[in-house]
Short mmCIF file of N, CA and C in Angstrom, two decimals:
data_model
loop_
_atom_site.label_atom_id
_atom_site.label_comp_id
_atom_site.label_asym_id
_atom_site.label_seq_id
_atom_site.Cartn_x
_atom_site.Cartn_y
_atom_site.Cartn_z
N MET A 14 9.62 -46.45 -15.86
CA MET A 14 10.15 -45.67 -16.96
C MET A 14 9.54 -46.18 -18.27
N LYS A 15 9.31 -45.27 -19.19
CA LYS A 15 8.78 -45.66 -20.50
C LYS A 15 9.92 -45.68 -21.51
N TYR A 16 9.82 -46.65 -22.43
CA TYR A 16 10.81 -46.82 -23.49
C TYR A 16 10.10 -46.98 -24.82
N MET A 17 10.70 -46.42 -25.86
CA MET A 17 10.18 -46.61 -27.21
C MET A 17 11.07 -47.62 -27.92
N ILE A 18 10.45 -48.66 -28.43
CA ILE A 18 11.14 -49.65 -29.26
C ILE A 18 10.79 -49.30 -30.70
N MET A 19 11.80 -48.92 -31.46
CA MET A 19 11.57 -48.43 -32.82
C MET A 19 11.99 -49.49 -33.83
N LEU A 20 11.04 -49.89 -34.66
CA LEU A 20 11.29 -50.89 -35.68
C LEU A 20 11.61 -50.17 -36.99
N MET A 21 12.68 -50.57 -37.61
CA MET A 21 13.15 -49.90 -38.82
C MET A 21 12.77 -50.71 -40.06
N GLY A 22 12.66 -50.04 -41.19
CA GLY A 22 12.34 -50.70 -42.45
C GLY A 22 12.71 -49.80 -43.61
N SER A 23 12.43 -50.26 -44.80
CA SER A 23 12.70 -49.47 -46.01
C SER A 23 11.51 -49.61 -46.95
N GLN A 24 11.48 -48.79 -47.97
CA GLN A 24 10.42 -48.90 -48.97
C GLN A 24 10.42 -50.30 -49.57
N ARG A 25 11.60 -50.84 -49.79
CA ARG A 25 11.70 -52.18 -50.37
C ARG A 25 11.06 -53.22 -49.44
N ASP A 26 11.25 -53.06 -48.13
CA ASP A 26 10.62 -53.98 -47.18
C ASP A 26 9.10 -53.91 -47.29
N TYR A 27 8.56 -52.71 -47.36
CA TYR A 27 7.11 -52.56 -47.52
C TYR A 27 6.65 -53.19 -48.83
N ASP A 28 7.43 -53.02 -49.88
CA ASP A 28 7.05 -53.54 -51.18
C ASP A 28 6.94 -55.07 -51.18
N VAL A 29 7.91 -55.76 -50.57
CA VAL A 29 7.84 -57.23 -50.59
C VAL A 29 6.70 -57.75 -49.71
N LEU A 30 6.35 -57.00 -48.67
CA LEU A 30 5.24 -57.42 -47.83
C LEU A 30 3.89 -57.21 -48.51
N THR A 31 3.81 -56.26 -49.42
CA THR A 31 2.53 -55.96 -50.07
C THR A 31 2.43 -56.52 -51.47
N GLY A 32 3.47 -57.23 -51.92
CA GLY A 32 3.43 -57.82 -53.25
C GLY A 32 3.86 -56.89 -54.36
N ASN A 33 4.26 -55.69 -54.03
CA ASN A 33 4.72 -54.72 -55.01
C ASN A 33 6.25 -54.82 -55.09
N THR A 34 6.71 -55.92 -55.68
CA THR A 34 8.13 -56.23 -55.58
C THR A 34 8.92 -55.83 -56.81
N PRO A 35 10.15 -55.37 -56.56
CA PRO A 35 11.06 -55.15 -57.68
C PRO A 35 11.45 -56.50 -58.29
N ALA A 36 12.01 -56.47 -59.46
CA ALA A 36 12.34 -57.71 -60.18
C ALA A 36 13.29 -58.62 -59.40
N ASP A 37 14.13 -58.04 -58.55
CA ASP A 37 15.11 -58.85 -57.83
C ASP A 37 14.59 -59.40 -56.51
N ARG A 38 13.32 -59.23 -56.22
CA ARG A 38 12.74 -59.70 -54.96
C ARG A 38 11.51 -60.54 -55.20
N GLN A 39 11.29 -61.49 -54.31
CA GLN A 39 10.09 -62.31 -54.36
C GLN A 39 9.14 -61.82 -53.27
N ALA A 40 7.90 -61.58 -53.62
CA ALA A 40 6.91 -61.11 -52.65
C ALA A 40 6.61 -62.19 -51.62
N TRP A 41 6.23 -61.74 -50.44
CA TRP A 41 5.76 -62.67 -49.42
C TRP A 41 4.37 -63.14 -49.80
N THR A 42 4.07 -64.39 -49.50
CA THR A 42 2.73 -64.91 -49.73
C THR A 42 1.81 -64.38 -48.63
N LEU A 43 0.52 -64.49 -48.88
CA LEU A 43 -0.46 -64.07 -47.88
C LEU A 43 -0.24 -64.84 -46.57
N GLU A 44 0.04 -66.12 -46.66
CA GLU A 44 0.27 -66.94 -45.47
C GLU A 44 1.50 -66.45 -44.70
N GLU A 45 2.55 -66.07 -45.41
CA GLU A 45 3.77 -65.58 -44.76
C GLU A 45 3.51 -64.25 -44.06
N VAL A 46 2.73 -63.38 -44.68
CA VAL A 46 2.39 -62.09 -44.07
C VAL A 46 1.51 -62.33 -42.84
N GLN A 47 0.56 -63.25 -42.93
CA GLN A 47 -0.32 -63.56 -41.80
C GLN A 47 0.49 -64.13 -40.63
N THR A 48 1.50 -64.93 -40.91
CA THR A 48 2.36 -65.48 -39.87
C THR A 48 3.11 -64.36 -39.15
N LEU A 49 3.61 -63.40 -39.92
CA LEU A 49 4.30 -62.25 -39.34
C LEU A 49 3.33 -61.45 -38.46
N HIS A 50 2.13 -61.18 -38.95
CA HIS A 50 1.15 -60.41 -38.19
C HIS A 50 0.74 -61.13 -36.91
N LYS A 51 0.59 -62.45 -36.98
CA LYS A 51 0.25 -63.22 -35.78
C LYS A 51 1.37 -63.13 -34.75
N PHE A 52 2.62 -63.26 -35.20
CA PHE A 52 3.76 -63.15 -34.29
C PHE A 52 3.74 -61.80 -33.58
N MET A 53 3.56 -60.72 -34.36
CA MET A 53 3.57 -59.39 -33.77
C MET A 53 2.38 -59.20 -32.83
N GLY A 54 1.21 -59.74 -33.21
CA GLY A 54 0.04 -59.66 -32.34
C GLY A 54 0.26 -60.39 -31.03
N ASP A 55 0.85 -61.58 -31.10
CA ASP A 55 1.14 -62.34 -29.89
C ASP A 55 2.14 -61.60 -29.01
N TRP A 56 3.15 -61.00 -29.63
CA TRP A 56 4.17 -60.23 -28.89
C TRP A 56 3.50 -59.06 -28.16
N ASN A 57 2.65 -58.32 -28.87
CA ASN A 57 1.93 -57.20 -28.25
C ASN A 57 1.01 -57.68 -27.13
N ASN A 58 0.28 -58.77 -27.37
CA ASN A 58 -0.64 -59.28 -26.36
C ASN A 58 0.08 -59.72 -25.09
N ALA A 59 1.27 -60.29 -25.23
CA ALA A 59 2.06 -60.68 -24.06
C ALA A 59 2.44 -59.44 -23.24
N LEU A 60 2.71 -58.34 -23.93
CA LEU A 60 3.04 -57.10 -23.22
C LEU A 60 1.81 -56.54 -22.50
N VAL A 61 0.65 -56.67 -23.13
CA VAL A 61 -0.59 -56.23 -22.49
C VAL A 61 -0.82 -57.05 -21.23
N GLU A 62 -0.66 -58.36 -21.34
CA GLU A 62 -0.88 -59.26 -20.20
C GLU A 62 0.10 -58.98 -19.06
N SER A 63 1.34 -58.60 -19.40
CA SER A 63 2.33 -58.33 -18.36
C SER A 63 2.17 -56.93 -17.75
N GLY A 64 1.31 -56.10 -18.36
CA GLY A 64 1.10 -54.75 -17.88
C GLY A 64 2.15 -53.76 -18.37
N GLU A 65 3.00 -54.18 -19.31
CA GLU A 65 4.09 -53.33 -19.78
C GLU A 65 3.74 -52.58 -21.07
N PHE A 66 2.66 -52.95 -21.73
CA PHE A 66 2.27 -52.31 -22.99
C PHE A 66 1.68 -50.93 -22.73
N VAL A 67 2.13 -49.95 -23.50
CA VAL A 67 1.56 -48.60 -23.44
C VAL A 67 0.88 -48.28 -24.77
N GLU A 68 1.60 -48.42 -25.86
CA GLU A 68 1.07 -48.08 -27.18
C GLU A 68 1.94 -48.70 -28.26
N ALA A 69 1.33 -48.97 -29.41
CA ALA A 69 2.09 -49.45 -30.57
C ALA A 69 1.40 -48.95 -31.83
N ARG A 70 2.20 -48.62 -32.80
CA ARG A 70 1.67 -48.18 -34.10
C ARG A 70 2.62 -48.62 -35.19
N GLY A 71 2.04 -49.04 -36.30
CA GLY A 71 2.80 -49.24 -37.52
C GLY A 71 2.61 -48.01 -38.38
N LEU A 72 3.61 -47.66 -39.14
CA LEU A 72 3.52 -46.48 -39.99
C LEU A 72 3.33 -46.90 -41.44
N SER A 73 2.67 -46.05 -42.20
CA SER A 73 2.47 -46.35 -43.62
C SER A 73 3.82 -46.31 -44.32
N ASP A 74 3.85 -46.81 -45.54
CA ASP A 74 5.14 -46.93 -46.22
C ASP A 74 5.73 -45.57 -46.56
N PRO A 75 7.05 -45.53 -46.76
CA PRO A 75 7.74 -44.25 -47.01
C PRO A 75 7.24 -43.50 -48.24
N ALA A 76 6.54 -44.17 -49.14
CA ALA A 76 5.99 -43.48 -50.31
C ALA A 76 4.99 -42.40 -49.89
N HIS A 77 4.46 -42.51 -48.67
CA HIS A 77 3.48 -41.54 -48.18
C HIS A 77 4.11 -40.49 -47.27
N ALA A 78 5.42 -40.50 -47.15
CA ALA A 78 6.11 -39.60 -46.23
C ALA A 78 6.48 -38.28 -46.90
N ARG A 79 6.71 -37.30 -46.07
CA ARG A 79 7.28 -36.03 -46.50
C ARG A 79 8.42 -35.69 -45.56
N ARG A 80 9.49 -35.20 -46.13
CA ARG A 80 10.63 -34.77 -45.33
C ARG A 80 10.77 -33.26 -45.52
N ILE A 81 10.88 -32.56 -44.40
CA ILE A 81 11.08 -31.13 -44.42
C ILE A 81 12.52 -30.86 -43.99
N SER A 82 13.25 -30.16 -44.82
CA SER A 82 14.61 -29.76 -44.49
C SER A 82 14.71 -28.26 -44.75
N ALA A 83 15.87 -27.72 -44.50
CA ALA A 83 16.05 -26.28 -44.72
C ALA A 83 17.23 -26.05 -45.64
N LYS A 84 17.06 -25.11 -46.53
CA LYS A 84 18.15 -24.67 -47.39
C LYS A 84 18.15 -23.15 -47.38
N ASP A 85 19.22 -22.60 -46.85
CA ASP A 85 19.35 -21.15 -46.73
C ASP A 85 18.17 -20.55 -45.96
N GLY A 86 17.75 -21.24 -44.91
CA GLY A 86 16.68 -20.74 -44.06
C GLY A 86 15.29 -20.90 -44.63
N VAL A 87 15.15 -21.60 -45.76
CA VAL A 87 13.85 -21.79 -46.40
C VAL A 87 13.49 -23.27 -46.32
N PRO A 88 12.25 -23.58 -45.92
CA PRO A 88 11.84 -24.98 -45.87
C PRO A 88 11.84 -25.61 -47.26
N VAL A 89 12.36 -26.83 -47.34
CA VAL A 89 12.35 -27.61 -48.58
C VAL A 89 11.58 -28.89 -48.29
N VAL A 90 10.55 -29.16 -49.07
CA VAL A 90 9.71 -30.34 -48.88
C VAL A 90 10.07 -31.38 -49.92
N THR A 91 10.36 -32.59 -49.44
CA THR A 91 10.65 -33.71 -50.33
C THR A 91 9.63 -34.80 -50.07
N ASP A 92 8.88 -35.18 -51.10
CA ASP A 92 7.92 -36.27 -50.97
C ASP A 92 8.64 -37.60 -51.07
N GLY A 93 8.14 -38.61 -50.33
CA GLY A 93 8.66 -39.96 -50.46
C GLY A 93 8.15 -40.54 -51.76
N PRO A 94 8.59 -41.69 -52.17
CA PRO A 94 9.51 -42.52 -51.39
C PRO A 94 10.94 -42.04 -51.54
N TYR A 95 11.70 -42.40 -50.56
CA TYR A 95 13.12 -42.13 -50.58
C TYR A 95 13.79 -43.32 -51.25
N PRO A 96 15.09 -43.31 -51.43
CA PRO A 96 15.71 -44.49 -52.05
C PRO A 96 15.22 -45.76 -51.36
N GLU A 97 14.89 -46.76 -52.17
CA GLU A 97 14.20 -47.95 -51.61
C GLU A 97 14.98 -48.66 -50.52
N THR A 98 16.27 -48.44 -50.42
CA THR A 98 17.04 -49.09 -49.37
C THR A 98 17.28 -48.18 -48.17
N GLN A 99 16.84 -46.93 -48.22
CA GLN A 99 17.02 -46.02 -47.09
C GLN A 99 16.13 -46.46 -45.95
N GLU A 100 16.70 -46.62 -44.77
CA GLU A 100 15.92 -47.07 -43.63
C GLU A 100 15.15 -45.91 -43.01
N VAL A 101 13.95 -46.23 -42.61
CA VAL A 101 13.07 -45.25 -41.97
C VAL A 101 12.37 -45.95 -40.81
N LEU A 102 11.74 -45.17 -39.96
CA LEU A 102 10.95 -45.73 -38.88
C LEU A 102 9.72 -46.39 -39.48
N ALA A 103 9.55 -47.69 -39.24
CA ALA A 103 8.42 -48.44 -39.78
C ALA A 103 7.28 -48.56 -38.77
N GLY A 104 7.62 -48.49 -37.50
CA GLY A 104 6.63 -48.60 -36.45
C GLY A 104 7.30 -48.52 -35.10
N TYR A 105 6.49 -48.44 -34.06
CA TYR A 105 7.07 -48.36 -32.73
C TYR A 105 6.14 -49.01 -31.72
N THR A 106 6.73 -49.39 -30.60
CA THR A 106 6.00 -49.88 -29.45
C THR A 106 6.54 -49.15 -28.24
N ILE A 107 5.65 -48.64 -27.41
CA ILE A 107 6.07 -48.02 -26.17
C ILE A 107 5.72 -48.98 -25.04
N VAL A 108 6.73 -49.24 -24.21
CA VAL A 108 6.54 -50.11 -23.05
C VAL A 108 6.87 -49.31 -21.80
N GLU A 109 6.28 -49.72 -20.70
CA GLU A 109 6.63 -49.16 -19.40
C GLU A 109 7.11 -50.31 -18.55
N CYS A 110 8.38 -50.24 -18.19
CA CYS A 110 8.99 -51.34 -17.43
C CYS A 110 10.07 -50.78 -16.51
N GLU A 111 10.65 -51.67 -15.71
CA GLU A 111 11.54 -51.21 -14.64
C GLU A 111 12.89 -50.70 -15.10
N SER A 112 13.36 -51.11 -16.28
CA SER A 112 14.72 -50.72 -16.67
C SER A 112 14.94 -50.88 -18.17
N ILE A 113 16.00 -50.27 -18.65
CA ILE A 113 16.35 -50.44 -20.06
C ILE A 113 16.76 -51.89 -20.33
N ASP A 114 17.24 -52.59 -19.31
CA ASP A 114 17.57 -54.00 -19.49
C ASP A 114 16.30 -54.81 -19.78
N ARG A 115 15.21 -54.51 -19.07
CA ARG A 115 13.95 -55.20 -19.35
C ARG A 115 13.42 -54.82 -20.72
N ALA A 116 13.52 -53.54 -21.09
CA ALA A 116 13.09 -53.11 -22.43
C ALA A 116 13.91 -53.83 -23.50
N THR A 117 15.17 -54.06 -23.21
CA THR A 117 16.04 -54.79 -24.15
C THR A 117 15.59 -56.24 -24.27
N GLU A 118 15.23 -56.87 -23.16
CA GLU A 118 14.71 -58.25 -23.20
C GLU A 118 13.46 -58.33 -24.07
N ILE A 119 12.58 -57.35 -23.90
CA ILE A 119 11.34 -57.32 -24.69
C ILE A 119 11.66 -57.18 -26.17
N ALA A 120 12.52 -56.23 -26.51
CA ALA A 120 12.87 -56.00 -27.92
C ALA A 120 13.61 -57.19 -28.52
N ALA A 121 14.42 -57.86 -27.71
CA ALA A 121 15.20 -59.00 -28.21
C ALA A 121 14.30 -60.15 -28.67
N GLN A 122 13.07 -60.20 -28.18
CA GLN A 122 12.13 -61.23 -28.64
C GLN A 122 11.81 -61.08 -30.12
N LEU A 123 12.02 -59.89 -30.65
CA LEU A 123 11.74 -59.64 -32.06
C LEU A 123 12.75 -60.29 -33.00
N VAL A 124 13.87 -60.74 -32.45
CA VAL A 124 14.87 -61.43 -33.27
C VAL A 124 14.24 -62.67 -33.92
N ASN A 125 13.23 -63.23 -33.27
CA ASN A 125 12.57 -64.43 -33.79
C ASN A 125 11.39 -64.12 -34.70
N THR A 126 11.28 -62.89 -35.16
CA THR A 126 10.20 -62.53 -36.07
C THR A 126 10.28 -63.42 -37.31
N PRO A 127 9.19 -64.10 -37.65
CA PRO A 127 9.24 -65.01 -38.80
C PRO A 127 9.36 -64.27 -40.12
N HIS A 128 10.12 -64.87 -41.00
CA HIS A 128 10.23 -64.37 -42.37
C HIS A 128 10.52 -65.55 -43.27
N PRO A 129 10.09 -65.46 -44.52
CA PRO A 129 10.31 -66.59 -45.43
C PRO A 129 11.80 -66.77 -45.74
N GLU A 130 12.15 -68.00 -46.07
CA GLU A 130 13.55 -68.30 -46.40
C GLU A 130 14.05 -67.46 -47.56
N HIS A 131 13.18 -67.12 -48.49
CA HIS A 131 13.60 -66.35 -49.66
C HIS A 131 13.76 -64.85 -49.36
N ALA A 132 13.38 -64.41 -48.14
CA ALA A 132 13.46 -62.99 -47.81
C ALA A 132 14.90 -62.52 -47.80
N GLN A 133 15.13 -61.40 -48.45
CA GLN A 133 16.45 -60.78 -48.48
C GLN A 133 16.37 -59.46 -47.74
N LEU A 134 17.35 -59.24 -46.87
CA LEU A 134 17.41 -57.99 -46.13
C LEU A 134 18.45 -57.08 -46.76
N ASP A 135 18.12 -55.80 -46.86
CA ASP A 135 19.09 -54.83 -47.37
C ASP A 135 20.19 -54.57 -46.35
N THR A 136 19.83 -54.63 -45.07
CA THR A 136 20.78 -54.44 -43.99
C THR A 136 20.47 -55.47 -42.91
N GLU A 137 21.36 -55.61 -41.97
CA GLU A 137 21.09 -56.48 -40.84
C GLU A 137 19.89 -55.94 -40.06
N TRP A 138 19.07 -56.84 -39.56
CA TRP A 138 17.89 -56.47 -38.80
C TRP A 138 18.30 -55.82 -37.49
N TYR A 139 17.57 -54.79 -37.08
CA TYR A 139 17.78 -54.20 -35.76
C TYR A 139 16.56 -53.39 -35.35
N VAL A 140 16.46 -53.12 -34.07
CA VAL A 140 15.51 -52.16 -33.52
C VAL A 140 16.30 -51.25 -32.59
N ASP A 141 15.81 -50.04 -32.40
CA ASP A 141 16.41 -49.11 -31.45
C ASP A 141 15.50 -49.00 -30.24
N ILE A 142 16.10 -48.80 -29.08
CA ILE A 142 15.35 -48.58 -27.84
C ILE A 142 15.84 -47.27 -27.25
N ARG A 143 14.88 -46.41 -26.89
CA ARG A 143 15.27 -45.15 -26.25
C ARG A 143 14.30 -44.84 -25.12
N PRO A 144 14.84 -44.36 -24.00
CA PRO A 144 13.96 -43.91 -22.92
C PRO A 144 13.17 -42.70 -23.40
N ILE A 145 11.94 -42.60 -22.92
CA ILE A 145 11.11 -41.44 -23.22
C ILE A 145 11.31 -40.42 -22.12
N ALA A 146 11.64 -39.22 -22.50
CA ALA A 146 11.83 -38.14 -21.53
C ALA A 146 10.45 -37.70 -21.05
N GLU A 147 10.15 -37.96 -19.83
CA GLU A 147 8.82 -37.63 -19.30
C GLU A 147 8.66 -36.14 -19.07
N HIS A 148 9.74 -35.49 -18.68
CA HIS A 148 9.67 -34.06 -18.41
C HIS A 148 10.90 -33.41 -19.03
N ALA A 149 10.69 -32.31 -19.70
CA ALA A 149 11.81 -31.59 -20.28
C ALA A 149 12.64 -30.99 -19.15
N PRO A 150 13.95 -30.99 -19.29
CA PRO A 150 14.77 -30.36 -18.25
C PRO A 150 14.50 -28.86 -18.17
N GLU A 151 14.64 -28.32 -16.99
CA GLU A 151 14.46 -26.88 -16.80
C GLU A 151 15.57 -26.14 -17.53
N PRO A 152 15.24 -25.06 -18.23
CA PRO A 152 16.29 -24.28 -18.89
C PRO A 152 17.22 -23.66 -17.86
N GLU A 153 18.49 -23.60 -18.21
CA GLU A 153 19.46 -22.95 -17.32
C GLU A 153 19.36 -21.45 -17.49
N ILE A 154 19.38 -20.75 -16.37
CA ILE A 154 19.30 -19.28 -16.41
C ILE A 154 20.63 -18.68 -16.02
#
């Protein structure tokens, strides 16, 4: 079964990682960002070695996003960024493994993702895991 592990973030999270910080935040140093990237690379490589890795992508920051909604049946386009604390999908990893319990074990390794002591989180850290529907159910007639 395939599972998507979804990593969440906010515009503010992207800002501190890239040095574009609001006055109340301290940017991560280049060394701190490199440590984070190495951790994530090692995590991905372990999945490749175990044969469980399918795909992974990081997404650009919410400032580059567009949200389409509807108002009275008419599409409404809103350009990002959204409020800096609004959580959005920051990236994902797809794994293929025997069970959601194994996918949970894999995702739980991310709890040890390095971050500097000065890092402030807007919300508690989390990732979501969802099974990927391989085939759409047949419509009922």
